[in-house]
Short mmCIF file of C-alpha atoms in Angstrom, two decimals:
data_model
loop_
_atom_site.label_atom_id
_atom_site.label_comp_id
_atom_site.label_asym_id
_atom_site.label_seq_id
_atom_site.Cartn_x
_atom_site.Cartn_y
_atom_site.Cartn_z
CA UNK M 1 0.18 -0.47 0.10
CA UNK M 2 1.92 3.35 -0.41
CA UNK M 3 1.81 5.98 2.03
CA UNK M 4 0.41 9.01 1.30
CA UNK M 5 2.36 12.03 2.88
CA UNK M 6 0.80 14.19 5.59
CA UNK M 7 2.90 17.34 6.59
CA UNK M 8 1.94 18.28 10.30
CA UNK M 9 3.88 21.17 12.03
CA UNK M 10 6.31 20.02 14.57
CA UNK M 11 4.30 20.70 17.56
CA UNK M 12 1.60 18.03 16.37
CA UNK M 13 3.57 15.13 17.22
CA UNK M 14 3.84 16.20 20.65
CA UNK M 15 -0.15 16.36 20.43
CA UNK M 16 -0.42 12.73 18.77
CA UNK M 17 1.45 11.53 21.79
CA UNK M 18 -0.17 13.30 24.21
CA UNK M 19 -3.28 11.97 26.44
CA UNK M 20 -6.21 15.00 26.48
CA UNK M 21 -5.40 17.44 29.33
CA UNK M 22 -7.16 18.12 32.28
CA UNK M 23 -9.38 20.61 33.04
CA UNK M 24 -12.67 21.13 30.61
CA UNK M 25 -11.70 19.23 27.01
CA UNK M 26 -10.91 15.93 29.27
CA UNK M 27 -14.15 16.40 30.57
CA UNK M 28 -15.90 16.50 27.37
CA UNK M 29 -14.35 13.94 26.29
CA UNK M 30 -14.97 11.72 28.94
CA UNK M 31 -18.74 12.68 28.59
CA UNK M 32 -18.57 12.06 24.85
CA UNK M 33 -17.06 8.64 25.92
CA UNK M 34 -20.30 7.37 28.55
CA UNK M 35 -22.55 8.80 26.08
CA UNK M 36 -21.52 6.41 24.03
CA UNK M 37 -21.63 3.34 26.15
CA UNK M 38 -25.08 4.10 26.57
CA UNK M 39 -26.16 5.18 22.76
CA UNK M 40 -24.96 1.27 22.27
CA UNK M 41 -26.95 -0.18 25.13
CA UNK M 42 -30.06 1.57 24.04
CA UNK M 43 -29.55 0.26 20.68
CA UNK M 44 -29.48 -3.64 21.88
CA UNK M 45 -32.15 -2.75 23.88
CA UNK M 46 -34.17 -1.91 20.90
CA UNK M 47 -33.16 -4.70 19.01
CA UNK M 48 -33.91 -6.91 21.41
CA UNK M 49 -37.44 -5.54 21.90
CA UNK M 50 -37.62 -5.82 18.12
CA UNK M 51 -36.47 -8.94 17.26
CA UNK M 52 -39.27 -10.46 20.19
CA UNK M 53 -41.84 -8.26 18.33
CA UNK M 54 -41.64 -9.02 15.45
CA UNK M 55 -41.60 -12.81 16.12
CA UNK M 56 -44.40 -13.21 17.98
CA UNK M 57 -46.40 -11.27 15.70
CA UNK M 58 -45.54 -13.63 12.83
CA UNK M 59 -46.43 -16.18 15.02
CA UNK M 60 -49.36 -14.94 16.28
CA UNK M 61 -50.22 -13.90 12.70
CA UNK M 62 -49.88 -17.89 11.67
CA UNK M 63 -52.02 -19.01 14.29
CA UNK M 64 -54.96 -16.52 13.93
CA UNK M 65 -55.24 -17.28 10.23
CA UNK M 66 -55.43 -20.79 11.15
CA UNK M 67 -58.41 -20.63 13.69
CA UNK M 68 -59.86 -18.36 10.61
CA UNK M 69 -59.49 -15.28 12.97
CA UNK M 70 -57.55 -13.22 10.16
CA UNK M 71 -57.99 -13.27 6.41
CA UNK M 72 -57.07 -16.09 4.21
CA UNK M 73 -55.05 -13.70 1.87
CA UNK M 74 -52.63 -12.32 4.96
CA UNK M 75 -49.22 -12.51 4.85
CA UNK M 76 -48.41 -13.48 8.21
CA UNK M 77 -44.48 -13.60 7.53
CA UNK M 78 -44.54 -9.67 6.29
CA UNK M 79 -44.06 -7.96 9.86
CA UNK M 80 -46.42 -4.76 8.56
CA UNK M 81 -49.15 -7.53 7.57
CA UNK M 82 -48.77 -9.85 10.39
CA UNK M 83 -48.17 -6.69 13.71
CA UNK M 84 -51.75 -5.55 13.76
CA UNK M 85 -51.13 -3.84 16.97
CA UNK M 86 -47.92 -1.63 15.13
CA UNK M 87 -45.92 -2.32 18.10
CA UNK M 88 -43.34 -3.18 15.34
CA UNK M 89 -41.49 0.54 14.05
CA UNK M 90 -41.97 0.58 10.05
CA UNK M 91 -39.13 3.23 8.67
CA UNK M 92 -40.65 6.32 7.44
CA UNK M 93 -44.38 4.34 8.65
CA UNK M 94 -44.83 7.15 11.14
CA UNK M 95 -46.61 4.10 13.25
CA UNK M 96 -46.58 3.74 16.85
CA UNK M 97 -43.70 1.87 17.52
CA UNK M 98 -41.52 3.19 15.23
CA UNK M 99 -42.38 6.97 16.50
CA UNK M 100 -41.39 5.00 20.40
CA UNK M 101 -38.43 3.65 18.65
CA UNK M 102 -37.08 6.51 17.30
CA UNK M 103 -37.51 8.13 20.66
CA UNK M 104 -35.70 6.52 22.42
CA UNK M 105 -33.00 5.85 20.37
CA UNK M 106 -32.80 9.97 19.94
CA UNK M 107 -32.67 9.86 23.82
CA UNK M 108 -29.92 8.34 23.87
CA UNK M 109 -27.52 9.11 20.66
CA UNK M 110 -27.13 13.15 20.50
CA UNK M 111 -26.90 13.30 16.01
CA UNK M 112 -25.05 13.00 13.81
CA UNK M 113 -21.76 14.71 14.25
CA UNK M 114 -21.92 14.76 18.00
CA UNK M 115 -22.03 11.05 18.15
CA UNK M 116 -19.23 8.57 17.10
CA UNK M 117 -21.49 5.49 17.23
CA UNK M 118 -23.32 6.84 14.67
CA UNK M 119 -20.15 6.64 12.43
CA UNK M 120 -20.98 2.78 12.10
CA UNK M 121 -24.28 3.92 10.49
CA UNK M 122 -25.10 4.36 6.37
CA UNK M 123 -27.30 7.03 5.40
CA UNK M 124 -25.60 10.12 7.16
CA UNK M 125 -25.37 8.00 10.93
CA UNK M 126 -29.17 6.96 10.15
CA UNK M 127 -28.94 4.48 13.71
CA UNK M 128 -33.04 4.11 13.15
CA UNK M 129 -33.89 3.24 9.78
CA UNK M 130 -30.55 1.33 8.46
CA UNK M 131 -31.46 -0.98 12.13
CA UNK M 132 -35.05 -1.29 11.24
CA UNK M 133 -34.68 -2.37 7.88
CA UNK M 134 -32.22 -4.48 8.72
CA UNK M 135 -33.81 -6.38 11.22
CA UNK M 136 -37.65 -6.54 9.41
CA UNK M 137 -35.43 -8.28 6.89
CA UNK M 138 -34.45 -11.08 8.72
CA UNK M 139 -37.39 -11.63 10.60
CA UNK M 140 -39.30 -11.63 7.10
CA UNK M 141 -35.96 -14.65 6.07
CA UNK M 142 -36.69 -16.40 9.41
CA UNK M 143 -40.89 -17.22 9.26
CA UNK M 144 -40.43 -17.73 5.29
CA UNK M 145 -37.87 -20.04 5.96
CA UNK M 146 -39.59 -21.22 9.85
CA UNK M 147 -43.29 -21.71 7.72
CA UNK M 148 -44.74 -20.99 4.29
CA UNK M 149 -46.76 -23.42 3.23
CA UNK M 150 -50.12 -24.17 3.48
CA UNK M 151 -53.04 -22.85 5.73
CA UNK M 152 -53.67 -25.68 8.42
CA UNK M 153 -57.59 -24.34 8.96
CA UNK M 154 -59.79 -27.95 9.25
CA UNK M 155 -60.12 -27.89 12.89
CA UNK M 156 -60.08 -32.62 12.90
CA UNK M 157 -57.44 -33.04 10.11
CA UNK M 158 -54.97 -29.95 10.65
CA UNK M 159 -55.36 -30.13 15.00
CA UNK M 160 -51.57 -31.47 15.35
CA UNK M 161 -50.67 -30.02 12.49
CA UNK M 162 -51.59 -26.26 13.73
CA UNK M 163 -49.67 -27.58 17.48
CA UNK M 164 -46.95 -27.81 15.82
CA UNK M 165 -46.27 -24.65 13.47
CA UNK M 166 -47.09 -23.05 16.32
CA UNK M 167 -44.58 -24.99 17.97
CA UNK M 168 -41.91 -24.34 15.61
CA UNK M 169 -42.48 -20.46 16.01
CA UNK M 170 -42.37 -20.76 19.54
CA UNK M 171 -39.51 -22.33 19.88
CA UNK M 172 -37.24 -20.64 17.14
CA UNK M 173 -38.21 -17.41 19.05
CA UNK M 174 -36.55 -18.46 21.96
CA UNK M 175 -33.72 -19.62 19.95
CA UNK M 176 -33.87 -15.84 18.76
CA UNK M 177 -34.34 -13.93 22.41
CA UNK M 178 -31.71 -16.46 23.62
CA UNK M 179 -28.99 -15.02 20.89
CA UNK M 180 -29.49 -11.56 20.99
CA UNK M 181 -30.25 -10.77 24.44
CA UNK M 182 -26.45 -12.75 24.91
CA UNK M 183 -25.57 -10.64 22.21
CA UNK M 184 -26.05 -8.23 23.39
CA UNK M 185 -25.67 -8.47 27.44
CA UNK M 186 -21.32 -9.68 26.45
CA UNK M 187 -21.23 -6.09 24.33
CA UNK M 188 -21.84 -3.86 27.11
CA UNK M 189 -19.61 -5.11 29.01
CA UNK M 190 -16.90 -4.88 26.68
CA UNK M 191 -18.26 -1.32 25.63
CA UNK M 192 -18.65 -0.74 29.64
CA UNK M 193 -14.15 -0.96 29.60
CA UNK M 194 -14.37 2.44 27.18
CA UNK M 195 -14.73 4.53 30.19
CA UNK M 196 -11.59 3.97 31.60
CA UNK M 197 -10.62 5.76 27.88
CA UNK M 198 -9.25 9.09 26.52
CA UNK M 199 -11.91 9.80 23.04
CA UNK M 200 -9.52 9.46 21.12
CA UNK M 201 -8.37 5.69 22.46
CA UNK M 202 -12.09 4.69 22.61
CA UNK M 203 -13.22 2.18 19.68
CA UNK M 204 -17.26 1.56 19.59
CA UNK M 205 -17.06 -1.08 16.41
CA UNK M 206 -19.22 -3.69 15.03
CA UNK M 207 -20.50 -6.65 17.28
CA UNK M 208 -17.08 -8.08 19.78
CA UNK M 209 -16.82 -11.92 17.84
CA UNK M 210 -17.19 -13.16 21.16
CA UNK M 211 -20.61 -11.87 21.70
CA UNK M 212 -22.01 -13.46 18.46
CA UNK M 213 -24.34 -15.89 19.85
CA UNK M 214 -22.28 -18.76 18.12
CA UNK M 215 -19.78 -18.36 20.74
CA UNK M 216 -22.59 -18.83 23.20
CA UNK M 217 -23.05 -22.02 24.79
CA UNK M 218 -26.97 -20.87 26.09
CA UNK M 219 -28.24 -20.16 22.30
CA UNK M 220 -26.32 -23.51 21.73
CA UNK M 221 -28.70 -25.13 25.17
CA UNK M 222 -31.62 -23.28 24.05
CA UNK M 223 -30.84 -24.83 20.10
CA UNK M 224 -30.80 -28.40 22.21
CA UNK M 225 -34.03 -27.73 24.12
CA UNK M 226 -35.96 -26.68 21.10
CA UNK M 227 -34.92 -30.08 19.02
CA UNK M 228 -36.70 -32.01 22.31
CA UNK M 229 -39.92 -30.07 22.11
CA UNK M 230 -40.25 -30.18 18.35
CA UNK M 231 -39.68 -33.35 18.30
CA UNK M 232 -42.31 -34.53 20.87
CA UNK M 233 -44.72 -31.97 19.16
CA UNK M 234 -44.31 -32.58 15.61
CA UNK M 235 -42.52 -36.00 14.86
CA UNK M 236 -43.60 -37.94 17.35
CA UNK M 237 -47.43 -37.30 15.75
CA UNK M 238 -46.27 -38.00 12.67
CA UNK M 239 -46.06 -33.85 11.63
CA UNK M 240 -43.38 -33.56 8.71
CA UNK M 241 -41.99 -30.36 7.28
CA UNK M 242 -44.02 -30.67 4.18
CA UNK M 243 -47.09 -30.43 6.40
CA UNK M 244 -47.01 -27.23 7.25
CA UNK M 245 -44.60 -25.39 5.17
CA UNK M 246 -41.52 -25.67 6.75
CA UNK M 247 -37.93 -26.34 6.21
CA UNK M 248 -35.56 -29.58 5.99
CA UNK M 249 -34.09 -31.32 7.77
CA UNK M 250 -36.39 -30.44 9.87
CA UNK M 251 -36.47 -30.54 12.57
CA UNK M 252 -32.58 -28.91 12.51
CA UNK M 253 -32.93 -26.23 10.68
CA UNK M 254 -35.41 -24.76 12.65
CA UNK M 255 -32.83 -24.42 15.09
CA UNK M 256 -30.29 -23.19 12.44
CA UNK M 257 -32.16 -20.67 10.76
CA UNK M 258 -33.03 -18.44 14.27
CA UNK M 259 -29.47 -19.02 14.98
CA UNK M 260 -28.63 -17.61 12.07
CA UNK M 261 -31.30 -15.05 12.50
CA UNK M 262 -29.89 -13.94 15.71
CA UNK M 263 -26.76 -13.66 14.20
CA UNK M 264 -27.01 -12.04 10.59
CA UNK M 265 -29.55 -9.11 14.12
CA UNK M 266 -26.41 -9.37 15.86
CA UNK M 267 -23.45 -8.62 12.93
CA UNK M 268 -25.94 -5.69 12.29
CA UNK M 269 -26.65 -3.88 15.57
CA UNK M 270 -23.71 -1.81 16.07
CA UNK M 271 -23.22 -1.73 12.64
CA UNK M 272 -19.77 -1.02 10.35
CA UNK M 273 -17.09 1.53 10.89
CA UNK M 274 -17.74 3.15 7.20
CA UNK M 275 -15.28 1.23 5.02
CA UNK M 276 -15.11 1.70 1.02
CA UNK M 277 -16.99 -1.27 -1.07
CA UNK M 278 -19.58 -1.57 1.46
CA UNK M 279 -22.25 -0.27 -0.70
CA UNK M 280 -23.25 2.82 1.54
CA UNK M 281 -22.58 5.97 0.64
CA UNK M 282 -20.90 7.56 4.35
CA UNK M 283 -18.93 10.23 4.95
CA UNK M 284 -16.14 11.20 3.05
CA UNK M 285 -17.39 9.15 0.43
CA UNK M 286 -19.08 10.18 -2.91
CA UNK M 287 -19.97 6.40 -4.02
CA UNK M 288 -19.65 3.18 -2.72
CA UNK M 289 -21.24 0.70 -5.54
CA UNK M 290 -20.09 -2.32 -3.74
CA UNK M 291 -17.90 -4.00 -6.31
CA UNK M 292 -14.18 -2.98 -6.69
CA UNK M 293 -14.48 -2.14 -11.34
CA UNK M 294 -13.21 0.88 -12.13
CA UNK M 295 -14.95 3.31 -15.22
CA UNK M 296 -18.50 1.86 -14.29
CA UNK M 297 -19.06 5.19 -12.26
CA UNK M 298 -17.85 5.01 -9.17
CA UNK M 299 -13.99 3.99 -8.79
CA UNK M 300 -13.23 1.53 -6.03
CA UNK M 301 -11.69 4.44 -3.53
CA UNK M 302 -15.61 4.74 -3.51
CA UNK M 303 -15.00 8.66 -6.10
CA UNK M 304 -17.15 8.80 -9.14
CA UNK M 305 -15.40 7.65 -12.40
CA UNK M 306 -13.03 10.18 -13.95
CA UNK M 307 -9.21 11.73 -14.01
CA UNK M 308 -8.04 13.42 -10.95
CA UNK M 309 -9.98 11.54 -8.93
CA UNK M 310 -7.42 9.85 -6.87
CA UNK M 311 -7.47 6.04 -8.41
CA UNK M 312 -5.62 5.15 -11.41
CA UNK M 313 -8.31 3.24 -13.92
CA UNK M 314 -6.04 1.40 -16.49
CA UNK M 315 -8.06 0.07 -18.09
CA UNK M 316 -9.22 3.67 -18.75
CA UNK M 317 -6.02 4.60 -20.40
CA UNK M 318 -4.76 6.51 -17.37
CA UNK M 319 -1.01 5.81 -15.70
CA UNK M 320 -0.97 7.87 -13.27
CA UNK M 321 -4.25 9.91 -11.04
CA UNK M 322 -2.24 11.91 -8.05
CA UNK M 323 -6.22 13.45 -7.46
CA UNK M 324 -4.86 17.10 -7.89
CA UNK M 325 -5.81 16.84 -11.47
CA UNK M 326 -3.32 19.96 -12.12
CA UNK M 327 -2.23 20.57 -15.50
CA UNK M 328 0.79 21.73 -13.74
CA UNK M 329 1.87 18.89 -12.09
CA UNK M 330 3.79 15.19 -12.51
CA UNK M 331 0.30 13.37 -13.88
CA UNK M 332 -1.30 16.39 -16.26
CA UNK M 333 -4.39 14.58 -17.68
CA UNK M 334 -3.71 11.31 -15.69
CA UNK M 335 -0.61 10.61 -17.59
CA UNK M 336 3.11 10.81 -16.18
CA UNK M 337 3.94 13.87 -17.27
CA UNK M 338 6.62 14.31 -20.58
CA UNK M 339 8.62 16.99 -22.61
CA UNK M 340 6.69 18.11 -25.16
CA UNK M 341 3.40 16.49 -23.75
CA UNK M 342 1.36 20.24 -24.25
CA UNK M 343 1.40 20.23 -20.19
CA UNK M 344 3.69 23.14 -18.65
CA UNK M 345 5.00 21.03 -15.10
CA UNK M 346 6.18 23.77 -13.08
CA UNK M 347 9.31 23.60 -11.49
CA UNK M 348 10.75 21.70 -14.02
CA UNK M 349 9.86 22.71 -17.84
CA UNK M 350 9.86 25.92 -18.96
CA UNK M 351 7.13 24.89 -22.20
CA UNK M 352 5.49 21.50 -23.01
CA UNK M 353 4.67 22.50 -26.71
CA UNK M 354 3.39 19.28 -28.20
CA UNK M 355 4.13 20.72 -31.94
CA UNK M 356 8.00 21.96 -30.82
CA UNK M 357 7.19 25.44 -31.42
CA UNK M 358 6.92 27.32 -27.55
CA UNK M 359 3.97 28.97 -27.89
CA UNK M 360 4.30 30.86 -24.57
CA UNK M 361 5.97 34.68 -25.79
CA UNK M 362 7.40 35.48 -22.91
CA UNK M 363 11.04 36.98 -22.11
CA UNK M 364 11.51 33.13 -20.22
CA UNK M 365 10.79 31.36 -23.08
CA UNK M 366 11.64 33.37 -25.86
CA UNK M 367 15.08 32.60 -26.27
CA UNK M 368 13.46 28.73 -27.22
CA UNK M 369 11.19 29.52 -29.51
CA UNK M 370 11.80 26.04 -32.34
CA UNK M 371 13.31 24.71 -30.48
CA UNK M 372 11.59 24.78 -27.32
CA UNK M 373 13.29 22.44 -24.62
CA UNK M 374 11.39 21.56 -21.99
CA UNK M 375 13.80 21.03 -19.31
CA UNK M 376 15.02 23.22 -17.41
CA UNK M 377 18.66 22.92 -17.15
CA UNK M 378 21.10 20.89 -17.89
CA UNK M 379 19.31 17.35 -17.87
CA UNK M 380 16.33 16.73 -20.28
CA UNK M 381 13.76 14.31 -18.28
CA UNK M 382 12.48 11.46 -20.32
CA UNK M 383 10.06 9.07 -20.25
CA UNK M 384 12.37 5.88 -19.60
CA UNK M 385 12.70 5.11 -15.38
CA UNK M 386 14.18 4.02 -12.93
CA UNK M 387 12.89 2.26 -9.55
CA UNK M 388 15.61 2.68 -6.61
CA UNK M 389 15.30 0.76 -3.25
CA UNK M 390 17.14 1.92 0.44
CA UNK M 391 16.72 -0.53 3.01
CA UNK M 392 18.73 -0.06 6.38
CA UNK M 393 19.81 -2.48 9.80
CA UNK M 394 20.24 -1.48 12.79
CA UNK M 395 22.43 -3.63 14.93
CA UNK M 396 21.16 -3.12 18.32
CA UNK M 397 17.71 -0.85 19.31
CA UNK M 398 16.06 0.00 16.34
CA UNK M 399 14.73 4.35 15.90
CA UNK M 400 12.08 6.14 16.84
CA UNK M 401 13.44 8.63 13.93
CA UNK M 402 15.58 7.77 10.77
CA UNK M 403 17.52 10.18 7.89
CA UNK M 404 18.44 9.16 5.19
CA UNK M 405 19.80 10.61 2.18
CA UNK M 406 20.44 9.11 -1.35
CA UNK M 407 23.19 10.20 -3.41
CA UNK M 408 22.87 9.88 -7.80
CA UNK M 409 23.85 11.84 -11.08
CA UNK M 410 21.75 14.55 -12.20
CA UNK M 411 23.59 14.17 -15.40
CA UNK M 412 22.10 10.69 -15.41
CA UNK M 413 18.86 10.21 -13.74
CA UNK M 414 16.51 13.11 -11.95
CA UNK M 415 13.29 13.60 -9.83
CA UNK M 416 10.76 15.93 -11.72
CA UNK M 417 10.64 19.20 -9.44
CA UNK M 418 12.35 20.71 -6.93
CA UNK M 419 12.95 20.26 -2.51
CA UNK M 420 9.08 19.40 -1.12
CA UNK M 421 7.15 19.86 -4.62
CA UNK M 422 4.42 17.87 -4.75
CA UNK M 423 6.53 16.56 -7.76
CA UNK M 424 9.03 15.06 -5.97
CA UNK M 425 6.40 13.72 -3.34
CA UNK M 426 4.74 12.04 -5.74
CA UNK M 427 8.03 9.97 -6.68
CA UNK M 428 8.96 8.89 -3.12
CA UNK M 429 6.99 5.80 -1.29
CA UNK M 430 8.20 4.80 2.59
CA UNK M 431 7.74 1.68 2.82
CA UNK M 432 8.53 1.96 6.56
CA UNK M 433 5.87 3.56 7.56
CA UNK M 434 3.59 0.75 6.64
CA UNK M 435 5.27 -0.96 9.31
CA UNK M 436 4.45 1.09 12.41
CA UNK M 437 0.62 0.52 14.20
CA UNK M 438 0.60 3.44 14.89
CA UNK M 439 1.95 5.43 11.75
CA UNK M 440 4.94 7.91 11.28
CA UNK M 441 5.48 11.22 10.05
CA UNK M 442 8.07 10.81 6.57
CA UNK M 443 9.09 13.99 5.13
CA UNK M 444 11.40 14.11 1.58
CA UNK M 445 13.64 16.51 -0.23
CA UNK M 446 15.36 16.77 -3.14
CA UNK M 447 18.12 18.89 -4.29
CA UNK M 448 18.99 17.82 -7.96
CA UNK M 449 21.74 15.10 -6.70
CA UNK M 450 20.78 13.81 -3.16
CA UNK M 451 17.13 12.96 -2.11
CA UNK M 452 17.07 13.58 1.67
CA UNK M 453 13.73 11.24 3.48
CA UNK M 454 12.91 11.57 6.78
CA UNK M 455 10.69 9.29 9.08
CA UNK M 456 9.72 10.01 13.33
CA UNK M 457 7.17 7.60 14.98
CA UNK M 458 3.81 9.59 15.87
CA UNK M 459 3.61 7.62 19.42
CA UNK M 460 6.56 5.65 21.15
CA UNK M 461 4.31 2.96 22.87
CA UNK M 462 6.67 -0.66 23.77
CA UNK M 463 8.51 -1.52 21.03
CA UNK M 464 6.98 1.02 18.66
CA UNK M 465 9.94 1.70 16.37
CA UNK M 466 10.78 1.79 12.94
CA UNK M 467 12.26 -1.63 12.08
CA UNK M 468 15.14 -2.81 9.80
CA UNK M 469 13.82 -3.72 6.15
CA UNK M 470 13.35 -1.07 2.88
CA UNK M 471 12.93 2.41 4.45
CA UNK M 472 11.77 4.19 0.56
CA UNK M 473 11.21 3.68 -2.66
CA UNK M 474 11.94 6.52 -5.43
CA UNK M 475 11.59 6.75 -9.39
CA UNK M 476 13.76 8.76 -11.08
CA UNK M 477 13.17 9.84 -15.11
CA UNK M 478 16.81 8.96 -17.27
CA UNK M 479 18.20 12.12 -18.50
CA UNK M 480 17.87 12.73 -22.98
CA UNK M 481 20.27 10.80 -24.22
CA UNK M 482 21.76 8.86 -20.73
CA UNK M 483 21.09 5.23 -20.30
CA UNK M 484 19.73 3.71 -17.29
CA UNK M 485 23.14 3.94 -14.52
CA UNK M 486 24.18 1.26 -13.23
CA UNK M 487 23.93 0.81 -9.15
CA UNK M 488 27.97 2.32 -8.72
CA UNK M 489 25.65 6.04 -9.57
CA UNK M 490 23.99 5.34 -6.64
CA UNK M 491 25.27 5.67 -2.56
CA UNK M 492 23.41 5.93 0.69
CA UNK M 493 24.42 7.10 3.68
CA UNK M 494 22.99 7.54 6.80
CA UNK M 495 22.37 11.43 8.06
CA UNK M 496 20.96 10.74 11.98
CA UNK M 497 19.26 7.96 13.48
CA UNK M 498 17.87 8.37 17.32
CA UNK M 499 15.56 6.13 19.52
CA UNK M 500 14.22 8.52 21.86
CA UNK M 501 17.22 10.19 22.99
CA UNK M 502 19.93 7.67 22.17
CA UNK M 503 21.92 8.37 19.04
CA UNK M 504 22.03 5.28 17.35
CA UNK M 505 23.73 6.29 14.11
CA UNK M 506 26.96 4.61 14.55
CA UNK M 507 25.09 1.20 14.03
CA UNK M 508 22.83 1.89 11.57
CA UNK M 509 23.61 0.74 7.65
CA UNK M 510 21.74 1.49 4.55
CA UNK M 511 21.85 -0.08 1.17
CA UNK M 512 20.90 0.95 -2.48
CA UNK M 513 19.00 -1.49 -5.11
CA UNK M 514 17.74 -1.23 -8.04
CA UNK M 515 14.11 -2.95 -8.58
CA UNK M 516 13.47 -4.61 -12.12
#
């Protein structure tokens, strides 16, 4: 993964390494953590209630329909149809259940922008509608698995079948309720531990894997008891799955479907942290179509397709995409900048006319009318490139800050731009940052004969050190008329290496290699 360059003033490093200072800010942070815990707890309560109310409504609807107390045309597996008391919240319906549900959630969960828990939910943190939709969909699929068969209205012939079907919903509901109850109870305990964390350290993510119903012994016991009950009410009475329109292999499939429903609802209960590719357009995303195809309107980085969105779409003919869309940069029109490409690269070229005629009638350009050499200086950069890797090794304790210089022959290769220009940064990938758990702050400076790369760890915790291996890789352009340099034309030097306040430069060495 290519590490993006992020530039911070020096004082930010200290802020990153410190916790919240005492005083008003700390109190506000503590309150935010406490409110987030309350919000999650309320979400768990509401989901458990939805599971119980929705499941019971479906079971009662089937029972009433079999007793001719409901129209035979009612689809009892649809929650909105089955729930004749309007206890279950239906999204955007304004029914009694939705109004009460929205009130309870909003009472404990602050609005978007103030409540970090909302960031885990799609549609700009819409906890209310997103959870209703998930729970409704899972309950309706669960109900259809338990029974989607004939009406059992014959009082004499269908007596055992009706009792069996009623028991199916009763036992399925017990498994479902147990699964949700155990998941919420477990996650509540984990969330309470966040009280000891600062606002920066507290993590309110998706449900912990150890809290999933599949990990609960009580859920397994509920499933085992259900199978015994179903055997007594169904199997021992000669009622099979086809008689009540249930699943196969019966009755095991009833227990499995109920556990699956509790698993799926639990998995979605606390949302999923924003992630590009999950099919939901979330904070910071321009789109999200759930696939990894570029050029289809929404690229894999969740930005609308097109040059300048930061994603290199090779299928659309792009060579690069720095997300800047600058005609004066290193990647104009999403193609690597070259001499005579029609674009003038700031700090590198004095003109860029593709027709070899300088179109800019300025004092800087006038002497070159008719020839228009693109490069400033003696090196005319070409499209032929060479990538160089710099590695390091420390004998002893690894550094928390490191600076290495890569020297090169400026009459053979070069990098577009100078100093800390974006064109320089675009050519350097500080690989060592990827090995730091808490990230790092890189810096790059090119003097047209020496490239200096620095890296500082952001937080010094335990073994947060820059580990041995590749420090950085950079790509050079060859000069016009020059051959690709051999390895002996490059050299590196460790300028500084510190472990905290200890100088470890004498124990640190570097090597250079040319990548194929």
